[in-house]
PDB file of C-alpha atoms in Angstrom:
ATOM      1  CA  MET A 317      27.545 -93.482 -23.391  1.00 49.00           C
ATOM      2  CA  LEU A 318      23.820 -92.921 -23.807  1.00 51.00           C
ATOM      3  CA  ASN A 319      21.544 -95.907 -23.333  1.00 48.00           C
ATOM      4  CA  PRO A 320      18.104 -95.524 -24.954  1.00 47.00           C
ATOM      5  CA  TYR A 321      16.806 -98.332 -22.739  1.00 42.00           C
ATOM      6  CA  ASP A 322      17.718 -96.407 -19.556  1.00 48.00           C
ATOM      7  CA  PRO A 323      15.045 -93.887 -18.442  1.00 42.00           C
ATOM      8  CA  ALA A 324      17.728 -91.947 -16.553  1.00 47.00           C
ATOM      9  CA  ASP A 325      19.486 -91.060 -19.795  1.00 48.00           C
ATOM     10  CA  SER A 326      16.241 -89.851 -21.326  1.00 38.00           C
ATOM     11  CA  ALA A 327      15.432 -87.721 -18.288  1.00 37.00           C
ATOM     12  CA  ASN A 328      18.881 -86.145 -18.301  1.00 38.00           C
ATOM     13  CA  ARG A 329      18.471 -85.074 -21.911  1.00 37.00           C
ATOM     14  CA  GLY A 330      15.177 -83.271 -21.432  1.00 32.00           C
ATOM     15  CA  VAL A 331      13.313 -84.230 -24.573  1.00 30.00           C
ATOM     16  CA  GLY A 332      15.036 -87.623 -24.461  1.00 35.00           C
ATOM     17  CA  PHE A 333      15.956 -89.900 -27.323  1.00 38.00           C
ATOM     18  CA  PHE A 334      13.074 -91.689 -29.007  1.00 37.00           C
ATOM     19  CA  LEU A 335      10.035 -89.449 -28.378  1.00 32.00           C
ATOM     20  CA  PHE A 336       7.760 -87.513 -30.676  1.00 32.00           C
ATOM     21  CA  GLU A 337       8.161 -83.906 -29.513  1.00 35.00           C
ATOM     22  CA  ALA A 338       4.837 -82.135 -29.014  1.00 32.00           C
ATOM     23  CA  ASN A 339       5.341 -79.529 -31.725  1.00 38.00           C
ATOM     24  CA  ASP A 340       6.682 -82.039 -34.208  1.00 38.00           C
ATOM     25  CA  TRP A 341       3.796 -84.381 -33.470  1.00 29.00           C
ATOM     26  CA  GLN A 342       1.293 -81.646 -34.252  1.00 30.00           C
ATOM     27  CA  GLN A 343       3.120 -80.951 -37.507  1.00 36.00           C
ATOM     28  CA  GLU A 344       3.257 -84.679 -38.267  1.00 32.00           C
ATOM     29  CA  LYS A 345       7.038 -84.619 -38.229  1.00 31.00           C
ATOM     30  CA  TYR A 346       9.022 -87.434 -36.672  1.00 37.00           C
ATOM     31  CA  THR A 347      12.035 -86.865 -34.437  1.00 40.00           C
ATOM     32  CA  LEU A 348      14.499 -89.331 -32.975  1.00 41.00           C
ATOM     33  CA  ARG A 349      14.754 -87.504 -29.669  1.00 44.00           C
ATOM     34  CA  ALA A 350      12.508 -89.501 -27.398  1.00 42.00           C
ATOM     35  CA  SER A 351      12.227 -91.394 -24.157  1.00 32.00           C
ATOM     36  CA  PHE A 352      12.345 -95.147 -24.657  1.00 32.00           C
ATOM     37  CA  SER A 353       9.090 -95.497 -22.748  1.00 31.00           C
ATOM     38  CA  MET A 354       7.342 -93.711 -25.610  1.00 36.00           C
ATOM     39  CA  PHE A 355       9.437 -95.516 -28.196  1.00 37.00           C
ATOM     40  CA  GLN A 356       8.182 -98.850 -26.862  1.00 35.00           C
ATOM     41  CA  GLN A 357       4.642 -97.689 -27.628  1.00 39.00           C
ATOM     42  CA  THR A 358       5.477 -96.871 -31.251  1.00 38.00           C
ATOM     43  CA  ALA A 359       3.542 -99.289 -33.446  1.00 36.00           C
ATOM     44  CA  MET A 360       5.413-101.591 -35.736  1.00 32.00           C
ATOM     45  CA  PRO A 361       4.479-101.297 -39.406  1.00 33.00           C
ATOM     46  CA  GLU A 362       1.611-103.682 -40.068  1.00 33.00           C
ATOM     47  CA  VAL A 363       2.865-106.824 -41.755  1.00 31.00           C
ATOM     48  CA  LYS A 364       0.934-107.245 -44.976  1.00 34.00           C
ATOM     49  CA  ALA A 365       1.701-109.371 -47.982  1.00 34.00           C
ATOM     50  CA  LYS A 366       1.737-107.221 -51.089  1.00 37.00           C
ATOM     51  CA  LYS A 367       1.343-109.842 -53.788  1.00 36.00           C
ATOM     52  CA  ARG A 368      -0.410-108.109 -56.630  1.00 32.00           C
ATOM     53  CA  GLU A 369      -3.351-110.516 -56.708  1.00 34.00           C
ATOM     54  CA  ALA A 370      -3.876-110.698 -52.932  1.00 34.00           C
ATOM     55  CA  SER A 371      -5.902-108.584 -50.529  1.00 36.00           C
ATOM     56  CA  ASP A 372      -3.800-106.185 -48.464  1.00 46.00           C
ATOM     57  CA  ASP A 373      -5.335-107.650 -45.313  1.00 48.00           C
ATOM     58  CA  GLU A 374      -4.418-111.256 -46.115  1.00 56.00           C
ATOM     59  CA  LEU A 375      -1.158-112.757 -44.878  1.00 56.00           C
ATOM     60  CA  GLN A 376       0.393-115.058 -47.447  1.00 70.00           C
ATOM     61  CA  GLU A 377       2.566-118.120 -47.254  1.00 79.00           C
ATOM     62  CA  PRO A 378       6.203-117.085 -46.670  1.00 72.00           C
ATOM     63  CA  ILE A 379       8.005-116.203 -49.876  1.00 63.00           C
ATOM     64  CA  THR A 380      11.699-116.343 -50.721  1.00 68.00           C
ATOM     65  CA  SER A 381      13.923-113.400 -51.514  1.00 63.00           C
ATOM     66  CA  GLU A 382      13.981-114.536 -55.149  1.00 64.00           C
ATOM     67  CA  GLU A 383      10.181-114.327 -55.310  1.00 68.00           C
ATOM     68  CA  PHE A 384      10.323-110.932 -53.617  1.00 68.00           C
ATOM     69  CA  LEU A 385      12.770-109.666 -56.240  1.00 66.00           C
ATOM     70  CA  ALA A 386      10.616-111.023 -59.070  1.00 65.00           C
ATOM     71  CA  MET A 387       7.632-108.939 -57.938  1.00 64.00           C
ATOM     72  CA  GLY A 388       9.193-105.770 -59.351  1.00 62.00           C
ATOM     73  CA  GLU A 389       8.504-102.214 -58.219  1.00 64.00           C
ATOM     74  CA  MET A 390       5.738-101.360 -55.751  1.00 59.00           C
ATOM     75  CA  ASP A 391       4.566 -98.020 -54.369  1.00 58.00           C
ATOM     76  CA  GLY A 392       6.410 -97.247 -51.144  1.00 60.00           C
ATOM     77  CA  ARG A 393       9.415 -98.993 -49.606  1.00 64.00           C
ATOM     78  CA  TYR A 394       9.342-102.618 -48.508  1.00 71.00           C
ATOM     79  CA  GLU A 395      11.513-105.241 -46.853  1.00 71.00           C
ATOM     80  CA  LEU A 396      11.110-108.989 -46.485  1.00 72.00           C
ATOM     81  CA  VAL A 397      10.705-110.092 -42.845  1.00 76.00           C
ATOM     82  CA  GLU A 398      10.436-113.813 -42.137  1.00 62.00           C
ATOM     83  CA  GLY A 399       9.023-114.358 -45.600  1.00 66.00           C
ATOM     84  CA  GLN A 400       6.410-111.577 -45.358  1.00 68.00           C
ATOM     85  CA  ILE A 401       6.577-108.275 -47.236  1.00 68.00           C
ATOM     86  CA  VAL A 402       6.566-105.355 -44.812  1.00 73.00           C
ATOM     87  CA  GLU A 403       5.964-101.715 -45.691  1.00 69.00           C
ATOM     88  CA  VAL A 404       8.669 -99.658 -43.980  1.00 66.00           C
ATOM     89  CA  ASP A 405       7.946 -96.184 -45.365  1.00 56.00           C
ATOM     90  CA  LYS A 406       4.339 -95.327 -46.161  1.00 47.00           C
ATOM     91  CA  GLU A 407       5.231 -91.894 -47.516  1.00 45.00           C
ATOM     92  CA  ALA A 408       7.779 -93.016 -50.077  1.00 46.00           C
ATOM     93  CA  THR A 409       6.664 -92.813 -53.699  1.00 45.00           C
ATOM     94  CA  MET A 410       7.688 -95.773 -55.849  1.00 49.00           C
ATOM     95  CA  GLY A 411      10.487 -96.356 -53.342  1.00 58.00           C
ATOM     96  CA  PHE A 412      12.296 -93.113 -54.221  1.00 71.00           C
ATOM     97  CA  PRO A 413      14.240 -91.336 -51.440  1.00 77.00           C
ATOM     98  CA  SER A 414      14.129 -87.563 -51.086  1.00 83.00           C
ATOM     99  CA  PHE A 415      16.702 -85.274 -52.696  1.00 89.00           C
ATOM    100  CA  ARG A 416      18.109 -84.461 -49.239  1.00 90.00           C
ATOM    101  CA  HIS A 417      18.439 -88.156 -48.454  1.00 89.00           C
ATOM    102  CA  GLY A 418      20.354 -88.753 -51.673  1.00 91.00           C
ATOM    103  CA  GLN A 419      22.557 -85.712 -51.139  1.00 94.00           C
ATOM    104  CA  ILE A 420      23.663 -86.885 -47.691  1.00 96.00           C
ATOM    105  CA  GLU A 421      24.216 -90.426 -48.967  1.00 96.00           C
ATOM    106  CA  VAL A 422      26.469 -89.243 -51.792  1.00 96.00           C
ATOM    107  CA  ARG A 423      28.519 -86.988 -49.518  1.00 97.00           C
ATOM    108  CA  LEU A 424      29.143 -89.602 -46.866  1.00 98.00           C
ATOM    109  CA  GLY A 425      29.652 -92.312 -49.473  1.00 98.00           C
ATOM    110  CA  ARG A 426      32.268 -90.263 -51.310  1.00 98.00           C
ATOM    111  CA  HIS A 427      34.347 -89.700 -48.163  1.00 98.00           C
ATOM    112  CA  LEU A 428      33.980 -93.295 -47.063  1.00 98.00           C
ATOM    113  CA  ASP A 429      34.788 -94.842 -50.440  1.00 98.00           C
ATOM    114  CA  GLU A 430      37.853 -92.642 -50.957  1.00 98.00           C
ATOM    115  CA  PHE A 431      39.230 -93.734 -47.583  1.00 98.00           C
ATOM    116  CA  VAL A 432      38.489 -97.418 -48.176  1.00 98.00           C
ATOM    117  CA  GLN A 433      40.022 -97.400 -51.670  1.00 98.00           C
ATOM    118  CA  GLU A 434      43.096 -95.472 -50.544  1.00 98.00           C
ATOM    119  CA  HIS A 435      43.822 -98.067 -47.869  1.00 98.00           C
ATOM    120  CA  ALA A 436      42.560-101.088 -49.859  1.00 98.00           C
ATOM    121  CA  LEU A 437      40.256-102.078 -47.007  1.00 98.00           C
ATOM    122  CA  GLY A 438      37.328-103.565 -48.889  1.00 97.00           C
ATOM    123  CA  HIS A 439      34.095-102.461 -50.512  1.00 97.00           C
ATOM    124  CA  VAL A 440      31.568 -99.638 -50.053  1.00 98.00           C
ATOM    125  CA  ALA A 441      28.101 -99.866 -51.599  1.00 96.00           C
ATOM    126  CA  GLY A 442      25.032 -97.643 -51.388  1.00 94.00           C
ATOM    127  CA  GLY A 443      21.506 -97.280 -52.678  1.00 86.00           C
ATOM    128  CA  GLU A 444      19.341 -99.610 -50.562  1.00 85.00           C
ATOM    129  CA  VAL A 445      21.749-102.545 -50.362  1.00 91.00           C
ATOM    130  CA  GLY A 446      19.999-105.855 -49.679  1.00 90.00           C
ATOM    131  CA  ILE A 447      21.303-107.763 -46.631  1.00 91.00           C
ATOM    132  CA  TYR A 448      20.167-111.186 -45.476  1.00 91.00           C
ATOM    133  CA  THR A 449      19.730-111.181 -41.701  1.00 91.00           C
ATOM    134  CA  GLU A 450      17.928-114.531 -41.642  1.00 88.00           C
ATOM    135  CA  ARG A 451      17.340-117.410 -44.052  1.00 83.00           C
ATOM    136  CA  ASP A 452      14.469-119.893 -44.387  1.00 80.00           C
ATOM    137  CA  PRO A 453      12.263-118.018 -43.901  1.00 83.00           C
ATOM    138  CA  ASP A 454      14.134-115.144 -45.488  1.00 81.00           C
ATOM    139  CA  THR A 455      14.543-111.749 -43.871  1.00 85.00           C
ATOM    140  CA  LEU A 456      15.989-109.253 -46.322  1.00 86.00           C
ATOM    141  CA  ARG A 457      16.747-105.764 -45.043  1.00 90.00           C
ATOM    142  CA  GLY A 458      17.673-102.730 -47.105  1.00 88.00           C
ATOM    143  CA  ALA A 459      20.506-100.443 -45.925  1.00 92.00           C
ATOM    144  CA  ASP A 460      21.411 -97.073 -47.385  1.00 94.00           C
ATOM    145  CA  MET A 461      25.135 -97.828 -47.298  1.00 97.00           C
ATOM    146  CA  VAL A 462      27.500-100.581 -46.189  1.00 98.00           C
ATOM    147  CA  PHE A 463      31.204-101.215 -45.787  1.00 98.00           C
ATOM    148  CA  VAL A 464      32.424-104.815 -46.073  1.00 98.00           C
ATOM    149  CA  SER A 465      36.065-105.711 -45.491  1.00 97.00           C
ATOM    150  CA  ASN A 466      37.995-107.750 -48.036  1.00 97.00           C
ATOM    151  CA  GLU A 467      38.116-110.629 -45.563  1.00 96.00           C
ATOM    152  CA  ARG A 468      34.356-110.817 -45.060  1.00 97.00           C
ATOM    153  CA  PHE A 469      33.535-110.084 -48.685  1.00 95.00           C
ATOM    154  CA  GLY A 470      35.635-113.067 -49.720  1.00 92.00           C
ATOM    155  CA  THR A 471      33.403-115.430 -47.730  1.00 92.00           C
ATOM    156  CA  ARG A 472      30.136-114.444 -49.435  1.00 90.00           C
ATOM    157  CA  SER A 473      28.246-116.832 -51.696  1.00 86.00           C
ATOM    158  CA  PRO A 474      29.203-115.927 -55.294  1.00 83.00           C
ATOM    159  CA  GLU A 475      25.703-116.734 -56.554  1.00 81.00           C
ATOM    160  CA  ALA A 476      23.927-114.586 -53.934  1.00 82.00           C
ATOM    161  CA  THR A 477      22.191-111.483 -55.309  1.00 83.00           C
ATOM    162  CA  TYR A 478      22.213-109.839 -51.878  1.00 89.00           C
ATOM    163  CA  LEU A 479      24.831-109.712 -49.125  1.00 93.00           C
ATOM    164  CA  ASP A 480      24.892-112.899 -47.089  1.00 92.00           C
ATOM    165  CA  VAL A 481      27.815-111.780 -44.923  1.00 95.00           C
ATOM    166  CA  ALA A 482      27.746-109.157 -42.172  1.00 96.00           C
ATOM    167  CA  PRO A 483      29.092-105.741 -43.193  1.00 97.00           C
ATOM    168  CA  GLU A 484      31.390-104.200 -40.597  1.00 98.00           C
ATOM    169  CA  LEU A 485      29.486-100.922 -41.022  1.00 98.00           C
ATOM    170  CA  ILE A 486      25.874-100.192 -41.953  1.00 98.00           C
ATOM    171  CA  VAL A 487      24.555 -96.676 -42.556  1.00 97.00           C
ATOM    172  CA  GLU A 488      20.859 -95.799 -42.319  1.00 94.00           C
ATOM    173  CA  ILE A 489      19.624 -92.320 -43.271  1.00 92.00           C
ATOM    174  CA  ILE A 490      16.456 -91.475 -41.381  1.00 86.00           C
ATOM    175  CA  SER A 491      13.854 -89.015 -42.623  1.00 69.00           C
ATOM    176  CA  PRO A 492      10.674 -87.858 -40.845  1.00 58.00           C
ATOM    177  CA  SER A 493       8.567 -90.542 -42.538  1.00 54.00           C
ATOM    178  CA  ASN A 494      10.664 -93.517 -41.389  1.00 55.00           C
ATOM    179  CA  PHE A 495       9.311 -95.973 -38.830  1.00 51.00           C
ATOM    180  CA  TRP A 496      11.459 -96.241 -35.700  1.00 60.00           C
ATOM    181  CA  GLY A 497       9.743 -99.452 -34.664  1.00 59.00           C
ATOM    182  CA  ASN A 498      11.203-100.987 -37.819  1.00 74.00           C
ATOM    183  CA  MET A 499      14.646 -99.509 -37.126  1.00 83.00           C
ATOM    184  CA  ARG A 500      14.677-100.984 -33.626  1.00 85.00           C
ATOM    185  CA  ASP A 501      14.330-104.481 -35.064  1.00 86.00           C
ATOM    186  CA  LYS A 502      16.878-103.785 -37.788  1.00 91.00           C
ATOM    187  CA  LEU A 503      19.479-102.689 -35.237  1.00 94.00           C
ATOM    188  CA  LYS A 504      19.085-105.923 -33.294  1.00 94.00           C
ATOM    189  CA  GLU A 505      19.297-108.013 -36.467  1.00 94.00           C
ATOM    190  CA  TYR A 506      22.378-106.140 -37.710  1.00 96.00           C
ATOM    191  CA  PHE A 507      24.321-106.655 -34.483  1.00 98.00           C
ATOM    192  CA  ASP A 508      23.165-110.266 -34.111  1.00 96.00           C
ATOM    193  CA  LEU A 509      24.507-110.818 -37.627  1.00 95.00           C
ATOM    194  CA  GLY A 510      27.956-109.529 -36.639  1.00 97.00           C
ATOM    195  CA  THR A 511      27.945-105.890 -37.743  1.00 97.00           C
ATOM    196  CA  GLU A 512      30.354-103.790 -35.676  1.00 97.00           C
ATOM    197  CA  ARG A 513      28.918-100.286 -36.146  1.00 98.00           C
ATOM    198  CA  VAL A 514      25.651 -98.765 -37.336  1.00 98.00           C
ATOM    199  CA  TRP A 515      25.527 -95.064 -38.184  1.00 98.00           C
ATOM    200  CA  VAL A 516      21.998 -93.672 -38.123  1.00 95.00           C
ATOM    201  CA  VAL A 517      22.012 -90.322 -39.910  1.00 95.00           C
ATOM    202  CA  GLU A 518      19.158 -88.065 -38.841  1.00 92.00           C
ATOM    203  CA  SER A 519      18.647 -85.700 -41.765  1.00 90.00           C
ATOM    204  CA  GLU A 520      16.083 -83.422 -40.125  1.00 88.00           C
ATOM    205  CA  ASN A 521      18.066 -82.724 -36.944  1.00 90.00           C
ATOM    206  CA  GLU A 522      21.456 -82.892 -38.724  1.00 94.00           C
ATOM    207  CA  ALA A 523      22.908 -85.447 -36.333  1.00 95.00           C
ATOM    208  CA  VAL A 524      24.542 -88.868 -36.548  1.00 97.00           C
ATOM    209  CA  LEU A 525      23.871 -91.592 -33.982  1.00 96.00           C
ATOM    210  CA  VAL A 526      26.794 -94.013 -33.717  1.00 97.00           C
ATOM    211  CA  PHE A 527      25.611 -97.408 -32.444  1.00 97.00           C
ATOM    212  CA  ARG A 528      28.189 -99.896 -31.123  1.00 97.00           C
ATOM    213  CA  SER A 529      25.385-102.184 -29.981  1.00 96.00           C
ATOM    214  CA  PRO A 530      21.604-101.748 -29.807  1.00 93.00           C
ATOM    215  CA  THR A 531      22.056-100.068 -26.394  1.00 92.00           C
ATOM    216  CA  ASP A 532      25.431 -98.300 -26.734  1.00 96.00           C
ATOM    217  CA  LEU A 533      25.331 -95.116 -28.775  1.00 94.00           C
ATOM    218  CA  THR A 534      26.903 -91.696 -29.148  1.00 97.00           C
ATOM    219  CA  GLU A 535      25.137 -88.711 -30.711  1.00 97.00           C
ATOM    220  CA  LEU A 536      27.227 -86.424 -32.925  1.00 98.00           C
ATOM    221  CA  GLU A 537      26.190 -82.938 -34.050  1.00 97.00           C
ATOM    222  CA  ALA A 538      27.749 -79.897 -35.751  1.00 96.00           C
ATOM    223  CA  GLY A 539      31.224 -79.339 -34.330  1.00 97.00           C
ATOM    224  CA  ASP A 540      31.762 -83.074 -33.796  1.00 98.00           C
ATOM    225  CA  THR A 541      33.710 -85.483 -35.997  1.00 98.00           C
ATOM    226  CA  LEU A 542      32.454 -88.844 -37.234  1.00 98.00           C
ATOM    227  CA  ASP A 543      35.281 -91.347 -36.731  1.00 97.00           C
ATOM    228  CA  GLY A 544      35.567 -94.775 -38.287  1.00 95.00           C
ATOM    229  CA  GLU A 545      36.753 -96.853 -35.318  1.00 90.00           C
ATOM    230  CA  GLY A 546      37.364-100.576 -35.584  1.00 91.00           C
ATOM    231  CA  ALA A 547      37.682-101.773 -39.171  1.00 93.00           C
ATOM    232  CA  LEU A 548      37.659 -98.151 -40.401  1.00 97.00           C
ATOM    233  CA  ASP A 549      40.149 -96.789 -37.886  1.00 96.00           C
ATOM    234  CA  GLY A 550      41.608 -93.542 -39.220  1.00 97.00           C
ATOM    235  CA  PHE A 551      38.526 -92.432 -41.136  1.00 98.00           C
ATOM    236  CA  SER A 552      37.005 -89.115 -40.077  1.00 98.00           C
ATOM    237  CA  VAL A 553      34.655 -86.489 -41.473  1.00 98.00           C
ATOM    238  CA  PRO A 554      33.222 -83.352 -39.818  1.00 98.00           C
ATOM    239  CA  ILE A 555      29.492 -83.694 -39.166  1.00 98.00           C
ATOM    240  CA  GLU A 556      28.694 -80.315 -40.734  1.00 97.00           C
ATOM    241  CA  THR A 557      30.258 -81.509 -44.011  1.00 96.00           C
ATOM    242  CA  LEU A 558      27.467 -84.059 -44.400  1.00 97.00           C
ATOM    243  CA  PHE A 559      24.660 -81.545 -43.922  1.00 96.00           C
ATOM    244  CA  ALA A 560      25.985 -78.461 -45.746  1.00 91.00           C
ATOM    245  CA  ALA A 561      23.310 -76.778 -47.868  1.00 79.00           C
TER     246      ALA A 561
END
């Protein structure tokens, strides 16, 4: 298994796992293939409160997820982290994903939902699903897709707008404009919450990174098969199916 925290793994792979490749950097394109030493230097998105009446440079008192929801649409994509609104994608417009992003999400979601429904395993949801990873102050993360078993879904709070139980599977679709500093924190929060698998889909390089913990991952490319494992044992889909033109 590859370990992004181990420099030996990065050296063995040449370009490594979390590094900006030189050509891509010049073209202002992000890549996930990098050494963790460079990844550690990647700046976290600046935490700024985005209340309409406040200065962008002024941190506000922590807000709740209900207050966050009441603020309505804002340019870009945001999450709530310890009560502060954090911009996680500066290049998004009104929070809209790209066509390619949506295409991959629909394809994977269709295969996943058909399998889950056929075997009556639980629930699949997509489209920036809100997940509480911390309460008081609230941290509310957005995931592109989740699978929650019937057992876990039954323990959620009926009045909760967002998921307050840990999905067994979380899917994140990464585009060149995403912040990997943000994803690093999300991975830790997801696994601390009790998530069993995180699939990070890299749209530009047409690969899927299967995380079993923040440090245990497998990279899948064309010719490989994405398997469910664990709660989704028996599920499989060829990688090239997700990225077909």
